[in-house]
Amino acid sequence: MKVGEEIMSIHISNDERLFHIETKNSSYVFRVLENQQLQHLYYGKRIHVKENYGNLASYQTRGFEVAYTATEEQIQLSMIQNEYASYGKGDFRHPAYQVQDATGSRITELKYQGYTLSTGKKRLEILPSTFDDEGDRSEVLTITLKDDLIGLVVKLNYTVFPDQNVIVRNVEFINEGPSDLKLLKAMSLQLDLSDDEFDFIHFSGAWLRERQLYRTALRPGLQSIDSLRYSSSPQNNPFFMLSRKNTTEESGEVYGFNLVYSGNFQNSIEVDHFSTTRVLVGMNPVEFEYLLEPKKSFITPEAIMSYSAQGMNALSQQLAIFYREHLVNPRFAKRPRPIVLNSWETMYFNLTTDKVLELARCGQRLGVELFVLDDGWFGHREGDNSSLGDWTTDYRRLPKGISYIADEIHKMGMQFGLWFEPEMISIDSELYCTHPEWMISTPHRKPSVGRHQYVLDFTNQEVIDYLFEAISSIIQETKLEYIKWDYNRHITDAFTATLLPTKQMEFGHRYILGVYQLLERLTKAYPEVLFESCSSGGGRFDLGMMYYAPQAWTSDDTDPIERLKIQHGTSYGYSLSMMSAHVSASPNEQSGRRTSLDTRAAVAYFGVFGYELDVTALEAVEAEKVKEQIHFYKKYREVFQYGNFYRIRSPFEDDVVDWQVVSSDKSTSILLHTSLISHLNPGYSLVKFCGLDEDKRYTIAGMDEEFFGDELMNAGIKIIPEGAENGPVISTPEYQSHLLIVEEIKD
Ligand code: GLA
């Protein structure tokens, strides 16, 4: 076997017809078939590299299936695990791509042409992407396929990041023919697995209840998660997993998939009549077409796949490291994220300079590091029905201007952040008066409206340039350190005057490319500004946004008990440093539920911590507690944001939730134990730790005993209900939380 030069993760057989991509624990194998098409052989736990895998490569024919041609009767594409399938030549499953030629035909035959190898994954130019800036931690295999009749060239890119068991895929379509081609479907990843003994685990929901976990066995036919909201959406997150039926957090096989994209997507799983499974991940083909003129090319977003044989915690942990190393802006990827005080749930639109500064001052005294002035500071925005697009101070309500507020906050020693919703326009705005044509609408039809607002046409370069200037001046004027980038309605009435009628179906993709362009320009021009994305909470919680904005507001639902599910679900595919989590008022504004300040903070610690609370109205004991919470989080911030996270007990299965973070050197760990219901005459509650060093000796804060790591992990700890020291406890209240702080004893 030949191998790639430096990292040696890509093995190519001597006859150059078999490719074996290896990560630390997984193997991905495919080969060139006799008819020059590609056959997928295997993806799973690592296997030895061989010259060929005769048995895996074998295939059969069946009655009532169709042979490729009369001279290739042994090849029935429906009987083969394909690598990147077409439609119309005997594979009747959903295809990975579809191209229409100038005659109107959709039949294509991609034949193998050759391969190239390189090291050091480069960033994509117009799309967010994974990267390997050091150049020595990834290897790229590109397979070139061609349909000679129409001159369509397709390049399949495979980037292997061996250390995190990740393979990144994407596809480039190039028109080398003389006539226009039309791309009707262009998925980023196809994976044909040879059986269907899997559970499909995905994260679906809605506003205020994002990323709830659903786990169902695969069944024959098509099942999918997708979005047609021109946004990745709170309805279905693009991240999903396929696991074996007995896979748990701690053991068993699991595959994770995600797409580095924020627009419409379609991730599907199809089980066919021979119980094989086809996975497709990519842009949604509904509302998509792309005109590929001669010599032009189209590049798909990247899809990520990762494999673990050690259960879902291990999968999430390797993904968290992968994002940190190869997806998130390196400037912030490992930086301690500041503790935020956000004005929204305290003030909504009722802002005055004095109120804002009083809140900030109070936050500063408690230890807050970043004050964020949310919605309401610009145009004449007294409610949600005006001013979007007018990104200048509302001097009537903030007469000294936003720069005065920023200066005062900086003088207090805090960072300053502002809320923007750059993609939107209100009819009641100066922007609409001057540029009504910048609003997305379809000629001669009344546009649909959401939250009294409309969306700007991000396919129009003038719109992007205007916003770059407007946001730039505010950043410069205020020396801004943080931007909350919100997006509070989905697109309707899709149409743009910037595109010819034949290209209107490119609108959705071009819209999101426009958003990426603006984010790219702003993050390049102002590299020290930390971006947090938001979409009515966690409605655009995806890897495309994470490339620019390393953290996102996880949900508008700040009720800690609801948040247990939302953060638990989110944690499968995203790291804690990506999830903003704030302490808010009790009773909770959204649910009305009452919870203690301890429980509210305990849940919010497991993320990027902050407050969305009127800290000016706290009683003295509460203020003291908030101060302690902030002090505590600062002390353990590194472990919460960048440690390994373990889901031990799940709110989707249990009435108790246990979460744990462990520092990478296993010297510090914090475990959260929360009860969802009240228990009368309770028994012991036993928790078993994960991820510690068996031989290290540890203390637990408040307990007068030394523990070995293996004792904590195998025998566990009995959680003593509050008040037990004073005699028998007859009930433990609902929503009570305990934090166990574990530290290594260093002699
Ligand atoms: C959205 C966000 C909130 C807040 C409001 C402001 O709903 O999710 O956090 O910023 O907008 O209008």
mmCIF file of C-alpha atoms in Angstrom, residues 158-345:
data_model
loop_
_atom_site.group_PDB
_atom_site.id
_atom_site.type_symbol
_atom_site.label_atom_id
_atom_site.label_comp_id
_atom_site.label_asym_id
_atom_site.label_seq_id
_atom_site.Cartn_x
_atom_site.Cartn_y
_atom_site.Cartn_z
ATOM 1 C CA TYR A 158 -12.145 13.805 2.133
ATOM 2 C CA THR A 159 -10.165 15.498 4.890
ATOM 3 C CA VAL A 160 -9.036 13.272 7.688
ATOM 4 C CA PHE A 161 -8.319 14.646 11.156
ATOM 5 C CA PRO A 162 -6.997 11.424 12.679
ATOM 6 C CA ASP A 163 -6.714 12.573 16.294
ATOM 7 C CA GLN A 164 -10.403 13.376 16.695
ATOM 8 C CA ASN A 165 -11.706 10.535 14.507
ATOM 9 C CA VAL A 166 -13.232 13.063 12.157
ATOM 10 C CA ILE A 167 -13.546 12.939 8.378
ATOM 11 C CA VAL A 168 -14.765 16.098 6.670
ATOM 12 C CA ARG A 169 -16.427 15.789 3.291
ATOM 13 C CA ASN A 170 -17.489 18.155 0.571
ATOM 14 C CA VAL A 171 -17.935 18.138 -3.175
ATOM 15 C CA GLU A 172 -17.025 20.440 -6.017
ATOM 16 C CA PHE A 173 -18.944 20.464 -9.308
ATOM 17 C CA ILE A 174 -17.158 21.903 -12.337
ATOM 18 C CA ASN A 175 -18.643 22.415 -15.768
ATOM 19 C CA GLU A 176 -15.933 21.565 -18.304
ATOM 20 C CA GLY A 177 -18.459 21.095 -21.086
ATOM 21 C CA PRO A 178 -19.641 23.535 -23.750
ATOM 22 C CA SER A 179 -23.212 24.047 -22.460
ATOM 23 C CA ASP A 180 -24.963 25.216 -19.320
ATOM 24 C CA LEU A 181 -25.663 22.612 -16.677
ATOM 25 C CA LYS A 182 -28.163 22.902 -13.861
ATOM 26 C CA LEU A 183 -27.384 21.549 -10.434
ATOM 27 C CA LEU A 184 -30.610 20.264 -8.877
ATOM 28 C CA LYS A 185 -29.155 18.542 -5.841
ATOM 29 C CA ALA A 186 -25.643 18.613 -4.370
ATOM 30 C CA MET A 187 -25.241 16.796 -1.080
ATOM 31 C CA SER A 188 -22.023 17.119 0.872
ATOM 32 C CA LEU A 189 -21.873 13.599 2.226
ATOM 33 C CA GLN A 190 -23.215 10.195 1.351
ATOM 34 C CA LEU A 191 -22.581 7.131 3.463
ATOM 35 C CA ASP A 192 -23.976 3.706 2.567
ATOM 36 C CA LEU A 193 -23.843 1.348 5.546
ATOM 37 C CA SER A 194 -24.319 -2.348 4.973
ATOM 38 C CA ASP A 195 -26.986 -2.945 7.640
ATOM 39 C CA ASP A 196 -29.815 -1.097 9.384
ATOM 40 C CA GLU A 197 -29.379 -2.108 13.020
ATOM 41 C CA PHE A 198 -29.210 1.500 14.153
ATOM 42 C CA ASP A 199 -31.058 4.044 16.222
ATOM 43 C CA PHE A 200 -31.534 7.474 14.699
ATOM 44 C CA ILE A 201 -30.891 10.122 17.358
ATOM 45 C CA HIS A 202 -31.740 13.705 16.519
ATOM 46 C CA PHE A 203 -32.457 17.005 18.226
ATOM 47 C CA SER A 204 -35.686 18.691 17.342
ATOM 48 C CA GLY A 205 -37.940 21.250 18.969
ATOM 49 C CA ALA A 206 -39.179 24.800 18.639
ATOM 50 C CA TRP A 207 -38.666 28.255 20.043
ATOM 51 C CA LEU A 208 -38.207 27.905 23.868
ATOM 52 C CA ARG A 209 -37.631 24.158 23.614
ATOM 53 C CA GLU A 210 -34.727 23.666 21.290
ATOM 54 C CA ARG A 211 -32.803 20.417 20.726
ATOM 55 C CA GLN A 212 -34.950 17.874 22.546
ATOM 56 C CA LEU A 213 -33.582 14.371 22.126
ATOM 57 C CA TYR A 214 -35.463 11.834 19.972
ATOM 58 C CA ARG A 215 -34.178 8.280 19.624
ATOM 59 C CA THR A 216 -35.968 5.841 17.350
ATOM 60 C CA ALA A 217 -35.000 2.610 15.645
ATOM 61 C CA LEU A 218 -34.482 2.824 11.894
ATOM 62 C CA ARG A 219 -37.287 1.425 9.777
ATOM 63 C CA PRO A 220 -37.620 0.759 6.061
ATOM 64 C CA GLY A 221 -38.114 3.873 3.998
ATOM 65 C CA LEU A 222 -36.962 7.428 4.301
ATOM 66 C CA GLN A 223 -36.611 9.368 7.536
ATOM 67 C CA SER A 224 -35.100 12.797 7.697
ATOM 68 C CA ILE A 225 -34.555 16.025 9.528
ATOM 69 C CA ASP A 226 -34.467 19.191 7.523
ATOM 70 C CA SER A 227 -35.175 22.879 7.323
ATOM 71 C CA LEU A 228 -36.961 24.978 4.725
ATOM 72 C CA ARG A 229 -36.796 28.125 6.868
ATOM 73 C CA TYR A 230 -33.652 29.478 5.141
ATOM 74 C CA SER A 231 -32.017 28.936 8.505
ATOM 75 C CA SER A 232 -30.843 25.821 10.309
ATOM 76 C CA SER A 233 -33.821 26.452 12.626
ATOM 77 C CA PRO A 234 -34.903 25.410 16.119
ATOM 78 C CA GLN A 235 -37.225 22.813 14.575
ATOM 79 C CA ASN A 236 -34.464 20.375 13.588
ATOM 80 C CA ASN A 237 -30.793 20.807 14.373
ATOM 81 C CA PRO A 238 -28.506 19.556 11.580
ATOM 82 C CA PHE A 239 -26.498 17.430 14.039
ATOM 83 C CA PHE A 240 -27.617 13.799 14.371
ATOM 84 C CA MET A 241 -26.250 10.420 15.345
ATOM 85 C CA LEU A 242 -26.658 6.820 14.313
ATOM 86 C CA SER A 243 -25.959 4.412 17.144
ATOM 87 C CA ARG A 244 -26.213 0.717 17.722
ATOM 88 C CA LYS A 245 -29.280 -0.266 19.716
ATOM 89 C CA ASN A 246 -27.313 -0.989 22.884
ATOM 90 C CA THR A 247 -25.093 2.096 22.665
ATOM 91 C CA THR A 248 -25.051 4.217 25.812
ATOM 92 C CA GLU A 249 -23.172 7.296 26.927
ATOM 93 C CA GLU A 250 -20.300 5.091 28.024
ATOM 94 C CA SER A 251 -20.147 2.273 25.517
ATOM 95 C CA GLY A 252 -21.051 1.138 22.050
ATOM 96 C CA GLU A 253 -20.780 2.310 18.482
ATOM 97 C CA VAL A 254 -22.024 5.708 17.417
ATOM 98 C CA TYR A 255 -21.615 7.888 14.338
ATOM 99 C CA GLY A 256 -22.132 11.663 14.502
ATOM 100 C CA PHE A 257 -22.911 13.868 11.496
ATOM 101 C CA ASN A 258 -23.175 17.603 11.057
ATOM 102 C CA LEU A 259 -23.135 20.246 8.358
ATOM 103 C CA VAL A 260 -21.121 23.480 8.433
ATOM 104 C CA TYR A 261 -24.002 25.519 7.089
ATOM 105 C CA SER A 262 -26.724 27.835 8.399
ATOM 106 C CA GLY A 263 -29.310 27.672 5.616
ATOM 107 C CA ASN A 264 -31.788 25.070 4.429
ATOM 108 C CA PHE A 265 -30.495 21.551 4.932
ATOM 109 C CA GLN A 266 -31.738 18.022 4.491
ATOM 110 C CA ASN A 267 -30.166 15.165 6.413
ATOM 111 C CA SER A 268 -31.803 11.900 5.515
ATOM 112 C CA ILE A 269 -31.518 8.232 6.254
ATOM 113 C CA GLU A 270 -32.974 5.677 3.907
ATOM 114 C CA VAL A 271 -33.317 1.989 4.688
ATOM 115 C CA ASP A 272 -33.831 -0.048 1.542
ATOM 116 C CA HIS A 273 -35.455 -3.403 0.838
ATOM 117 C CA PHE A 274 -32.197 -5.247 1.578
ATOM 118 C CA SER A 275 -31.793 -3.548 4.953
ATOM 119 C CA THR A 276 -28.895 -1.338 3.978
ATOM 120 C CA THR A 277 -28.783 2.265 5.176
ATOM 121 C CA ARG A 278 -28.005 5.366 3.156
ATOM 122 C CA VAL A 279 -27.095 8.594 4.944
ATOM 123 C CA LEU A 280 -27.184 11.885 3.036
ATOM 124 C CA VAL A 281 -26.148 15.217 4.550
ATOM 125 C CA GLY A 282 -26.251 18.524 2.738
ATOM 126 C CA MET A 283 -28.147 21.508 1.449
ATOM 127 C CA ASN A 284 -31.867 20.979 1.016
ATOM 128 C CA PRO A 285 -32.611 20.260 -2.665
ATOM 129 C CA VAL A 286 -36.078 21.768 -2.219
ATOM 130 C CA GLU A 287 -35.926 25.445 -3.261
ATOM 131 C CA PHE A 288 -32.455 24.929 -4.701
ATOM 132 C CA GLU A 289 -31.056 24.957 -8.187
ATOM 133 C CA TYR A 290 -27.771 26.312 -9.386
ATOM 134 C CA LEU A 291 -26.896 27.300 -12.912
ATOM 135 C CA LEU A 292 -23.439 25.996 -13.771
ATOM 136 C CA GLU A 293 -22.231 27.835 -16.813
ATOM 137 C CA PRO A 294 -19.226 26.502 -18.790
ATOM 138 C CA LYS A 295 -15.974 26.771 -16.784
ATOM 139 C CA LYS A 296 -17.887 27.624 -13.602
ATOM 140 C CA SER A 297 -17.843 25.582 -10.443
ATOM 141 C CA PHE A 298 -19.951 25.107 -7.339
ATOM 142 C CA ILE A 299 -18.689 24.019 -3.968
ATOM 143 C CA THR A 300 -20.906 22.447 -1.319
ATOM 144 C CA PRO A 301 -20.692 23.226 2.385
ATOM 145 C CA GLU A 302 -18.650 20.802 4.435
ATOM 146 C CA ALA A 303 -20.166 17.875 6.277
ATOM 147 C CA ILE A 304 -18.526 16.329 9.293
ATOM 148 C CA MET A 305 -18.642 12.711 10.319
ATOM 149 C CA SER A 306 -17.107 11.214 13.395
ATOM 150 C CA TYR A 307 -17.094 7.735 14.868
ATOM 151 C CA SER A 308 -16.753 6.378 18.382
ATOM 152 C CA ALA A 309 -16.802 2.806 19.634
ATOM 153 C CA GLN A 310 -16.911 4.090 23.227
ATOM 154 C CA GLY A 311 -20.353 5.589 23.368
ATOM 155 C CA MET A 312 -21.844 9.032 23.031
ATOM 156 C CA ASN A 313 -19.859 10.887 25.700
ATOM 157 C CA ALA A 314 -16.658 9.998 23.850
ATOM 158 C CA LEU A 315 -18.184 11.128 20.555
ATOM 159 C CA SER A 316 -19.269 14.495 21.993
ATOM 160 C CA GLN A 317 -15.880 14.991 23.622
ATOM 161 C CA GLN A 318 -13.910 14.328 20.456
ATOM 162 C CA LEU A 319 -16.213 16.661 18.539
ATOM 163 C CA ALA A 320 -15.751 19.377 21.182
ATOM 164 C CA ILE A 321 -11.983 19.131 20.784
ATOM 165 C CA PHE A 322 -12.305 19.032 17.017
ATOM 166 C CA TYR A 323 -14.370 22.239 16.898
ATOM 167 C CA ARG A 324 -11.935 23.960 19.231
ATOM 168 C CA GLU A 325 -8.924 22.978 17.138
ATOM 169 C CA HIS A 326 -10.322 23.095 13.612
ATOM 170 C CA LEU A 327 -13.564 25.075 13.339
ATOM 171 C CA VAL A 328 -13.921 27.922 15.840
ATOM 172 C CA ASN A 329 -12.073 31.222 15.352
ATOM 173 C CA PRO A 330 -8.640 30.424 16.883
ATOM 174 C CA ARG A 331 -8.523 33.808 18.564
ATOM 175 C CA PHE A 332 -11.399 32.777 20.835
ATOM 176 C CA ALA A 333 -11.349 28.991 20.611
ATOM 177 C CA LYS A 334 -9.447 28.523 23.864
ATOM 178 C CA ARG A 335 -9.893 31.929 25.440
ATOM 179 C CA PRO A 336 -11.799 32.221 28.741
ATOM 180 C CA ARG A 337 -15.200 33.616 27.789
ATOM 181 C CA PRO A 338 -16.327 36.591 29.877
ATOM 182 C CA ILE A 339 -19.169 36.492 32.414
ATOM 183 C CA VAL A 340 -22.040 38.497 30.939
ATOM 184 C CA LEU A 341 -24.752 40.659 32.388
ATOM 185 C CA ASN A 342 -27.385 41.120 29.672
ATOM 186 C CA SER A 343 -30.068 43.829 29.948
ATOM 187 C CA TRP A 344 -32.902 42.053 28.096
ATOM 188 C CA GLU A 345 -34.996 40.344 30.750
#
